[in-house]
Amino acid sequence: MYGPKPVHLSPLSLAEVRTVVGCTLRVLADSTRTVDIMVGEELTARSQLRYLRENGIFETEDGTALLRDKPSFVHVDLQELMRLPEHTLGGRLARFHRTNGLTASVYHQPTQFVTNPQDAYLMQRIRHCHDVWHVLTGLGVQGHEEILLHAFSLAQTGLPSSMVLGILGSLKHMILELRLKTLCLGMYEAYRMGARCEPLLAVYWERYFEQPLEDIRLRYGIGTLSHYS
């Protein structure tokens, strides 16, 4: 279960290829087009989701409970989390949302192209945990920071979309923005960290909102990448 996840490409129809290419071009022009990212992500993720579900990642106490209970961040009350101390996971997550002007609307986005119910839930869970991974790694929401998180996520999930966004996003947000240190060192460090820490997809984060963030980082072997912010 440890180590980088291999990437499995999903077979696509010609129409789906056109959709993915269109989404990719629009995201390159405007990296805030979240819905386009989600569509491309789903269409290319189907084989990878099946691999993740079938290869032991969820054979833990947390993972078994996660697939049984199917918790959703749709039901997380960010205002309630704001009452937690800032050093807790939940408190930091709520402040991450407030500081960056984020809303919970992304949590309500349905899956459209993944038909297997368990895989559809896993796709949603990956989306929902994206902001948790931001908090764990200490990365913000600037373009280059999102690309670093995709490098981390690629090692954790093997999603083809993270690989594509990592490559194309590096061109836009690192080479063209002259962030060469981030490109040469940050991408490697982010990917290596994602490969070395414990699998995070199977963590039942809702159980740990009240725990200190540093304790959680230590438990799962996560460092911070905030020095590339």
XYZ file of N, CA and C in Angstrom:
687
model
N 0.816 -1.213 0.000
C 0.000 0.000 0.000
C 0.849 1.261 0.000
N 2.081 1.173 0.516
C 2.959 2.341 0.522
C 3.631 2.483 -0.826
N 4.225 3.635 -1.061
C 4.886 3.908 -2.322
C 3.928 4.561 -3.294
N 4.476 5.110 -4.399
C 3.621 5.785 -5.376
C 2.664 4.804 -6.035
N 1.463 5.270 -6.319
C 0.468 4.423 -6.970
C 0.689 4.430 -8.477
N 0.660 3.252 -9.115
C 0.773 3.221 -10.579
C -0.447 3.867 -11.220
N -0.250 4.419 -12.398
C -1.331 5.098 -13.109
C -1.972 4.129 -14.096
N -3.297 4.007 -14.020
C -4.059 3.185 -14.955
C -4.949 4.103 -15.786
N -4.766 4.076 -17.096
C -5.526 4.951 -17.980
C -6.859 4.316 -18.352
N -7.912 5.106 -18.327
C -9.243 4.622 -18.674
C -9.451 4.692 -20.180
N -10.040 3.640 -20.790
C -10.378 3.738 -22.212
C -11.473 4.783 -22.414
N -11.305 5.616 -23.433
C -12.244 6.703 -23.683
C -12.791 6.618 -25.101
N -14.055 6.983 -25.245
C -14.628 7.105 -26.575
C -14.091 8.378 -27.232
N -14.314 8.508 -28.525
C -13.838 9.700 -29.232
C -14.487 10.958 -28.651
N -15.768 10.866 -28.334
C -16.459 12.020 -27.757
C -15.867 12.379 -26.402
N -15.516 11.369 -25.602
C -14.920 11.630 -24.294
C -13.533 12.235 -24.431
N -12.775 11.780 -25.428
C -11.454 12.370 -25.678
C -11.606 13.852 -26.001
N -12.570 14.185 -26.836
C -12.802 15.590 -27.188
C -13.184 16.407 -25.953
N -13.997 15.809 -25.103
C -14.406 16.508 -23.878
C -13.209 16.766 -22.972
N -12.369 15.748 -22.793
C -11.186 15.891 -21.935
C -10.241 16.944 -22.498
N -10.008 16.920 -23.802
C -9.121 17.911 -24.429
C -9.690 19.314 -24.250
N -10.990 19.459 -24.455
C -11.615 20.765 -24.282
C -11.491 21.264 -22.858
N -11.747 20.383 -21.892
C -11.605 20.762 -20.479
C -10.175 21.179 -20.166
N -9.211 20.431 -20.696
C -7.796 20.720 -20.430
C -7.402 22.083 -20.983
N -7.841 22.389 -22.192
C -7.500 23.682 -22.804
C -8.123 24.839 -22.026
N -9.349 24.650 -21.566
C -10.003 25.728 -20.801
C -9.323 25.936 -19.456
N -8.895 24.847 -18.836
C -8.215 24.971 -17.541
C -6.847 25.617 -17.714
N -6.165 25.335 -18.816
C -4.882 25.991 -19.072
C -5.053 27.498 -19.210
N -6.161 27.893 -19.822
C -6.426 29.320 -19.980
C -6.877 29.955 -18.677
N -7.592 29.194 -17.855
C -8.126 29.708 -16.592
C -8.135 28.575 -15.576
N -7.136 28.548 -14.702
C -6.969 27.428 -13.778
C -8.002 27.404 -12.658
N -8.924 28.376 -12.639
C -9.983 28.365 -11.622
C -11.231 27.645 -12.103
N -11.209 27.075 -13.305
C -12.397 26.391 -13.846
C -12.535 25.011 -13.198
N -13.055 25.006 -11.990
C -13.127 23.794 -11.175
C -13.987 22.713 -11.823
N -15.117 23.096 -12.410
C -16.006 22.101 -13.007
C -15.322 21.378 -14.160
N -14.571 22.109 -14.982
C -13.833 21.464 -16.074
C -12.789 20.496 -15.526
N -12.125 20.878 -14.453
C -11.161 19.974 -13.819
C -11.852 18.699 -13.377
N -13.028 18.835 -12.779
C -13.763 17.673 -12.278
C -14.212 16.746 -13.410
N -14.685 17.330 -14.517
C -15.140 16.515 -15.646
C -13.978 15.709 -16.222
N -12.854 16.387 -16.494
C -11.681 15.679 -17.005
C -11.169 14.638 -16.030
N -11.203 14.977 -14.767
C -10.759 14.069 -13.714
C -11.589 12.794 -13.712
N -12.900 12.943 -13.767
C -13.792 11.779 -13.732
C -13.612 10.885 -14.946
N -13.597 11.487 -16.130
C -13.532 10.700 -17.354
C -12.256 9.870 -17.430
N -11.179 10.376 -16.880
C -9.894 9.670 -16.961
C -9.607 8.808 -15.733
N -10.488 8.844 -14.732
C -10.173 8.198 -13.451
C -10.786 6.823 -13.270
N -11.671 6.379 -14.141
C -12.483 5.197 -13.847
C -11.654 3.940 -13.594
N -10.652 3.694 -14.405
C -9.797 2.515 -14.186
C -8.987 2.666 -12.903
N -8.523 3.884 -12.642
C -7.711 4.117 -11.442
C -8.534 3.958 -10.179
N -9.764 4.406 -10.185
C -10.625 4.259 -9.013
C -10.852 2.791 -8.689
N -11.079 1.998 -9.706
C -11.264 0.565 -9.491
C -9.997 -0.059 -8.910
N -8.850 0.345 -9.433
C -7.588 -0.168 -8.893
C -7.420 0.195 -7.420
N -7.692 1.432 -7.076
C -7.539 1.875 -5.685
C -8.466 1.106 -4.760
N -9.668 0.874 -5.215
C -10.653 0.187 -4.374
C -10.307 -1.289 -4.182
N -9.669 -1.896 -5.174
C -9.468 -3.345 -5.152
C -8.086 -3.776 -4.653
N -7.211 -2.836 -4.311
C -5.835 -3.225 -4.004
C -5.392 -2.910 -2.583
N -6.277 -3.084 -1.636
C -5.895 -3.144 -0.233
C -5.787 -1.845 0.520
N -5.978 -0.705 -0.137
C -5.823 0.569 0.554
C -6.828 0.713 1.684
N -8.012 0.162 1.482
C -9.080 0.338 2.460
C -9.196 -0.815 3.451
N -8.198 -1.686 3.481
C -8.219 -2.811 4.418
C -7.609 -2.401 5.757
N -8.133 -1.327 6.306
C -7.741 -0.827 7.619
C -9.026 -0.559 8.396
N -8.893 -0.307 9.681
C -10.085 -0.006 10.476
C -10.785 1.233 9.941
N -10.006 2.287 9.685
C -10.578 3.512 9.144
C -11.185 3.269 7.763
N -10.451 2.561 6.916
C -10.908 2.350 5.551
C -12.185 1.536 5.477
N -12.261 0.493 6.297
C -13.475 -0.322 6.331
C -14.675 0.502 6.784
N -14.466 1.316 7.822
C -15.542 2.159 8.335
C -15.940 3.218 7.311
N -14.957 3.722 6.578
C -15.211 4.756 5.580
C -16.138 4.231 4.481
N -15.831 3.051 3.945
C -16.657 2.489 2.882
C -18.018 2.034 3.402
N -18.079 1.734 4.684
C -19.364 1.340 5.283
C -20.253 2.554 5.532
N -19.684 3.585 6.151
C -20.475 4.752 6.557
C -20.670 5.763 5.436
N -19.697 5.795 4.510
C -19.704 6.773 3.417
C -19.973 8.204 3.915
N -19.148 8.698 4.837
C -19.332 10.074 5.294
C -19.062 11.057 4.161
N -19.667 12.218 4.250
C -19.511 13.226 3.213
C -19.253 14.585 3.846
N -18.361 15.348 3.215
C -18.088 16.697 3.709
C -19.273 17.639 3.472
N -20.251 17.170 2.701
C -21.478 17.945 2.545
C -22.089 18.234 3.916
N -21.891 17.295 4.843
C -22.503 17.410 6.165
C -21.573 18.044 7.204
N -20.396 18.476 6.783
C -19.466 19.119 7.714
C -19.873 20.577 7.900
N -20.006 20.994 9.144
C -20.396 22.362 9.475
C -19.123 23.182 9.701
N -18.747 23.984 8.704
C -17.520 24.768 8.810
C -17.612 25.814 9.905
N -18.799 26.339 10.158
C -18.967 27.302 11.239
C -18.697 26.639 12.592
N -19.115 25.405 12.714
C -18.848 24.662 13.951
C -17.352 24.394 14.096
N -16.689 24.072 12.987
C -15.250 23.823 13.038
C -14.480 25.087 13.401
N -15.017 26.254 13.046
C -14.361 27.512 13.392
C -14.247 27.691 14.904
N -15.091 27.014 15.655
C -15.052 27.132 17.106
C -13.916 26.304 17.706
N -13.336 25.403 16.896
C -12.215 24.602 17.378
C -10.944 25.444 17.391
N -9.981 25.135 18.267
C -8.709 25.870 18.272
C -8.007 25.787 16.917
N -7.252 26.817 16.593
C -6.602 26.880 15.284
C -5.602 25.752 15.074
N -5.041 25.206 16.158
C -4.015 24.180 15.991
C -4.605 22.797 15.704
N -5.942 22.675 15.730
C -6.565 21.391 15.418
C -6.772 21.252 13.914
N -6.960 20.030 13.459
C -7.202 19.798 12.037
C -8.469 20.519 11.579
N -9.562 20.354 12.331
C -10.811 20.988 11.942
C -10.748 22.498 12.002
N -10.110 23.016 13.048
C -9.970 24.463 13.167
C -9.159 25.052 12.038
N -8.085 24.367 11.654
C -7.252 24.871 10.555
C -7.983 24.756 9.217
N -8.755 23.682 9.043
C -9.503 23.510 7.797
C -10.521 24.632 7.620
N -11.252 24.958 8.685
C -12.246 26.026 8.608
C -11.590 27.359 8.296
N -10.449 27.622 8.896
C -9.740 28.879 8.645
C -9.133 28.918 7.249
N -8.747 27.760 6.738
C -8.256 27.679 5.363
C -9.357 28.112 4.397
N -10.567 27.653 4.643
C -11.701 28.052 3.812
C -11.945 29.557 3.918
N -11.964 30.066 5.135
C -12.274 31.485 5.335
C -11.193 32.377 4.735
N -9.927 32.051 4.987
C -8.821 32.867 4.508
C -8.783 32.953 2.989
N -9.129 31.850 2.332
C -9.028 31.802 0.873
C -10.363 32.056 0.173
N -11.377 32.439 0.945
C -12.673 32.758 0.350
C -13.339 31.572 -0.307
N -13.128 30.380 0.243
C -13.697 29.167 -0.343
C -15.066 28.878 0.251
N -15.878 28.177 -0.508
C -17.187 27.758 -0.022
C -17.280 26.235 -0.091
N -18.327 25.712 0.486
C -18.525 24.256 0.479
C -19.252 23.790 -0.778
N -19.426 24.668 -1.765
C -20.199 24.303 -2.955
C -19.567 23.144 -3.718
N -18.233 23.064 -3.696
C -17.555 21.987 -4.410
C -17.938 20.619 -3.852
N -18.285 20.562 -2.585
C -18.657 19.292 -1.979
C -19.991 18.761 -2.502
N -20.783 19.647 -3.096
C -22.106 19.258 -3.585
C -22.094 18.840 -5.053
N -20.934 18.943 -5.693
C -20.835 18.602 -7.108
C -20.983 17.090 -7.291
N -21.997 16.634 -8.025
C -22.198 15.184 -8.188
C -21.206 14.588 -9.180
N -21.014 13.292 -9.093
C -20.237 12.590 -10.112
C -21.161 12.300 -11.293
N -20.663 12.507 -12.506
C -21.496 12.343 -13.694
C -21.082 11.173 -14.573
N -19.811 10.767 -14.479
C -19.299 9.809 -15.442
C -18.774 8.526 -14.801
N -18.914 8.387 -13.485
C -18.502 7.167 -12.789
C -19.766 6.469 -12.319
N -20.041 5.309 -12.902
C -21.323 4.649 -12.648
C -21.285 3.678 -11.474
N -20.150 3.059 -11.207
C -20.066 2.146 -10.070
C -20.244 2.943 -8.777
N -21.211 2.579 -7.921
C -21.492 3.381 -6.724
C -20.298 3.558 -5.799
N -19.514 2.490 -5.586
C -18.357 2.609 -4.697
C -17.289 3.504 -5.305
N -17.074 3.364 -6.609
C -16.085 4.213 -7.268
C -16.547 5.669 -7.296
N -17.851 5.872 -7.475
C -18.386 7.236 -7.467
C -18.178 7.873 -6.098
N -18.385 7.089 -5.044
C -18.144 7.632 -3.706
C -16.670 7.966 -3.523
N -15.791 7.069 -3.993
C -14.355 7.313 -3.857
C -13.942 8.569 -4.615
N -14.531 8.794 -5.796
C -14.234 10.008 -6.558
C -14.632 11.242 -5.763
N -15.816 11.199 -5.167
C -16.258 12.324 -4.349
C -15.362 12.513 -3.138
N -14.946 11.414 -2.543
C -14.109 11.493 -1.353
C -12.757 12.139 -1.676
N -12.194 11.810 -2.815
C -10.938 12.427 -3.235
C -11.109 13.933 -3.364
N -12.220 14.347 -3.965
C -12.495 15.781 -4.091
C -12.645 16.434 -2.726
N -13.409 15.788 -1.863
C -13.698 16.373 -0.560
C -12.437 16.512 0.284
N -11.500 15.573 0.119
C -10.293 15.593 0.942
C -9.213 16.510 0.382
N -9.442 17.077 -0.789
C -8.439 17.952 -1.414
C -8.028 19.078 -0.471
N -9.004 19.724 0.151
C -8.679 20.841 1.047
C -7.998 20.358 2.321
N -8.343 19.156 2.788
C -7.653 18.582 3.953
C -6.181 18.394 3.620
N -5.896 17.933 2.406
C -4.507 17.722 2.004
C -3.776 19.052 1.865
N -4.489 20.099 1.463
C -3.895 21.438 1.476
C -3.420 21.778 2.889
N -4.293 21.557 3.855
C -3.974 21.886 5.247
C -2.823 21.028 5.752
N -2.840 19.750 5.441
C -1.796 18.850 5.931
C -0.427 19.222 5.375
N -0.375 19.619 4.115
C 0.912 19.933 3.482
C 1.314 21.391 3.670
N 0.388 22.217 4.168
C 0.699 23.627 4.366
C 0.686 24.439 3.094
N 0.096 23.912 2.031
C 0.067 24.610 0.749
C -1.189 25.468 0.617
N -1.024 26.652 0.024
C -2.141 27.530 -0.232
C -2.795 27.227 -1.566
N -3.460 28.231 -2.138
C -4.249 28.004 -3.348
C -3.713 28.761 -4.562
N -2.489 29.302 -4.481
C -1.892 29.891 -5.673
C -1.637 28.794 -6.706
N -1.519 29.200 -7.959
C -1.379 28.227 -9.034
C -0.261 27.225 -8.812
N 0.923 27.705 -8.449
C 2.051 26.785 -8.275
C 1.847 25.869 -7.071
N 1.108 26.343 -6.061
C 0.847 25.510 -4.895
C -0.137 24.388 -5.235
N -1.114 24.704 -6.078
C -2.043 23.669 -6.528
C -1.298 22.591 -7.317
N -0.325 22.997 -8.116
C 0.437 22.025 -8.900
C 1.293 21.153 -7.984
N 1.861 21.744 -6.946
C 2.608 20.943 -5.975
C 1.695 19.927 -5.302
N 0.478 20.346 -4.977
C -0.451 19.410 -4.344
C -0.831 18.286 -5.306
N -0.911 18.594 -6.599
C -1.195 17.529 -7.565
C -0.034 16.543 -7.649
N 1.208 17.021 -7.485
C 2.344 16.098 -7.453
C 2.234 15.167 -6.243
N 1.889 15.741 -5.097
C 1.652 14.951 -3.883
C 0.506 13.972 -4.107
N -0.584 14.458 -4.699
C -1.767 13.629 -4.926
C -1.498 12.521 -5.940
N -0.669 12.803 -6.930
C -0.350 11.783 -7.925
C 0.283 10.571 -7.275
N 1.216 10.796 -6.360
C 1.848 9.682 -5.657
C 0.840 8.940 -4.793
N -0.111 9.674 -4.227
C -1.106 9.067 -3.342
C -2.203 8.321 -4.096
N -2.618 8.849 -5.247
C -3.792 8.314 -5.931
C -3.519 7.713 -7.300
N -2.493 8.203 -7.993
C -2.244 7.757 -9.354
C -3.270 8.251 -10.357
N -4.070 9.260 -10.009
C -5.074 9.761 -10.946
C -4.395 10.394 -12.162
N -4.791 9.995 -13.375
C -4.180 10.584 -14.571
C -4.312 12.098 -14.623
N -5.409 12.638 -14.103
C -5.601 14.090 -14.148
C -4.517 14.817 -13.365
N -4.079 14.235 -12.249
C -3.010 14.873 -11.474
C -1.698 14.875 -12.249
N -1.467 13.816 -13.029
C -0.258 13.757 -13.847
C -0.303 14.831 -14.934
N -1.442 14.949 -15.622
C -1.569 15.933 -16.698
C -1.479 17.352 -16.148
N -2.209 17.615 -15.054
C -2.174 18.953 -14.461
C -0.781 19.293 -13.939
N -0.088 18.287 -13.417
C 1.268 18.514 -12.934
C 2.208 18.925 -14.055
N 2.086 18.255 -15.198
C 2.969 18.556 -16.326
C 2.629 19.913 -16.951
N 1.356 20.086 -17.316
C 0.962 21.326 -17.984
C 0.975 22.513 -17.024
N 0.569 22.254 -15.771
C 0.568 23.334 -14.788
C 1.968 23.812 -14.451
N 2.938 22.914 -14.509
C 4.328 23.311 -14.258
C 4.816 24.283 -15.310
N 4.385 24.045 -16.550
C 4.764 24.959 -17.626
C 4.206 26.354 -17.368
N 2.935 26.418 -16.980
C 2.283 27.716 -16.802
C 2.714 28.405 -15.521
N 2.708 27.667 -14.404
C 2.875 28.304 -13.101
C 4.298 28.233 -12.537
N 5.176 27.523 -13.197
C 6.551 27.443 -12.699
C 7.558 27.957 -13.733
N 7.510 27.397 -14.933
C 8.470 27.844 -15.949
C 8.163 29.271 -16.379
N 6.908 29.532 -16.780
C 6.564 30.872 -17.256
C 6.568 31.901 -16.130
N 6.357 31.462 -14.886
C 6.409 32.382 -13.744
C 7.785 32.397 -13.081
N 8.747 31.713 -13.718
C 10.146 31.693 -13.267
C 10.293 31.158 -11.845
N 9.522 30.150 -11.520
C 9.641 29.472 -10.218
C 10.464 28.191 -10.424
N 11.701 28.365 -10.839
C 12.509 27.215 -11.234
C 12.909 26.357 -10.043
N 13.124 26.976 -8.890
C 13.435 26.190 -7.693
C 12.258 25.316 -7.313
N 11.061 25.879 -7.406
C 9.866 25.100 -7.094
C 9.708 23.952 -8.075
N 10.000 24.198 -9.344
C 9.907 23.153 -10.354
C 10.930 22.058 -10.099
N 12.174 22.428 -9.883
C 13.260 21.448 -9.767
C 13.257 20.708 -8.433
N 12.932 21.414 -7.360
C 13.002 20.799 -6.035
C 11.625 20.519 -5.438
N 10.714 21.465 -5.603
C 9.408 21.334 -4.968
C 8.595 20.180 -5.511
N 8.568 20.005 -6.821
C 7.785 18.917 -7.412
C 8.318 17.559 -6.954
N 9.623 17.436 -6.923
C 10.218 16.177 -6.464
C 9.896 15.929 -4.994
N 10.028 16.967 -4.176
C 9.767 16.808 -2.745
C 8.303 16.470 -2.491
N 7.394 17.126 -3.210
C 5.971 16.869 -3.025
C 5.622 15.437 -3.425
N 6.140 14.991 -4.558
C 5.857 13.628 -5.016
C 6.452 12.595 -4.058
N 7.679 12.836 -3.628
C 8.331 11.897 -2.719
C 7.583 11.813 -1.389
N 7.106 12.964 -0.898
C 6.360 12.949 0.351
C 5.066 12.158 0.199
N 4.375 12.362 -0.928
C 3.152 11.617 -1.174
C 3.394 10.121 -1.257
N 4.547 9.739 -1.777
C 4.874 8.317 -1.897
C 5.271 7.695 -0.566
N 5.882 8.482 0.317
C 6.428 7.933 1.560
C 5.438 7.918 2.720
N 4.488 8.852 2.720
C 3.562 8.889 3.857
C 2.506 7.793 3.703
N 1.762 7.560 4.759
C 0.735 6.523 4.716
C -0.357 6.890 3.716
N -1.056 5.875 3.177
C -2.166 6.174 2.266
C -3.243 6.990 2.984
N -3.604 8.110 2.399
C -4.515 9.037 3.064
C -5.956 8.902 2.599
N -6.183 8.202 1.501
C -7.547 8.080 1.003
C -8.446 7.348 1.986
N -7.860 6.440 2.748
C -8.667 5.623 3.646
C -8.777 6.199 5.052
N -8.326 7.428 5.246
C -8.390 8.037 6.576
C -9.772 8.660 6.773
N -10.372 8.380 7.885
C -11.710 8.871 8.240
C -11.523 10.217 8.929
N -11.294 11.271 8.137
C -10.873 12.557 8.681
C -11.864 13.140 9.681
N -13.138 12.858 9.483
C -14.155 13.404 10.385
C -13.940 12.975 11.830
N -13.254 11.884 12.045
C -12.969 11.407 13.399
C -11.863 12.209 14.078
N -11.105 12.979 13.302
C -9.885 13.591 13.831
C -9.888 15.113 13.796
N -11.035 15.702 13.511
C -11.083 17.165 13.413
C -10.632 17.852 14.697
N -10.851 17.240 15.845
C -10.520 17.887 17.110
C -9.087 17.623 17.558
N -8.347 16.834 16.794
C -6.982 16.495 17.189
C -5.987 17.526 16.650
N -4.872 17.707 17.349
C -3.851 18.659 16.872
C -3.322 18.288 15.495
N -3.205 19.277 14.643
C -2.734 19.054 13.280
C -1.343 18.434 13.262
N -0.457 18.905 14.128
C 0.908 18.377 14.135
C 0.941 16.902 14.522
N 0.050 16.494 15.426
C -0.021 15.082 15.796
C -0.442 14.233 14.604
N -1.366 14.737 13.822
C -1.847 13.998 12.651
C -0.754 13.910 11.597
N -0.040 15.001 11.388
C 1.074 14.957 10.440
C 2.099 13.916 10.855
N 2.411 13.876 12.134
C 3.387 12.917 12.635
C 2.878 11.487 12.478
N 1.611 11.274 12.759
C 1.028 9.929 12.689
C 1.109 9.357 11.284
N 0.864 10.189 10.294
C 0.804 9.693 8.922
C 2.073 9.975 8.110
N 3.060 10.578 8.738
C 4.340 10.807 8.078
C 4.312 11.912 7.056
N 3.587 12.993 7.364
C 3.436 14.105 6.421
C 4.263 15.288 6.884
N 5.083 15.832 6.000
C 5.788 17.073 6.275
C 5.042 18.223 5.637
N 5.595 19.416 5.744
C 4.948 20.566 5.122
C 5.757 21.039 3.915
N 5.050 21.645 2.983
C 5.661 22.197 1.770
C 5.479 23.706 1.722
N 5.192 24.299 2.870
C 4.872 25.728 2.924
C 6.053 26.620 2.516
N 7.282 26.086 2.550
C 8.425 26.885 2.144
C 8.439 27.127 0.631
N 7.529 26.478 -0.106
C 7.410 26.743 -1.536
C 6.213 27.655 -1.828
N 5.553 28.141 -0.777
C 4.371 29.000 -0.968
C 4.779 30.376 -1.479
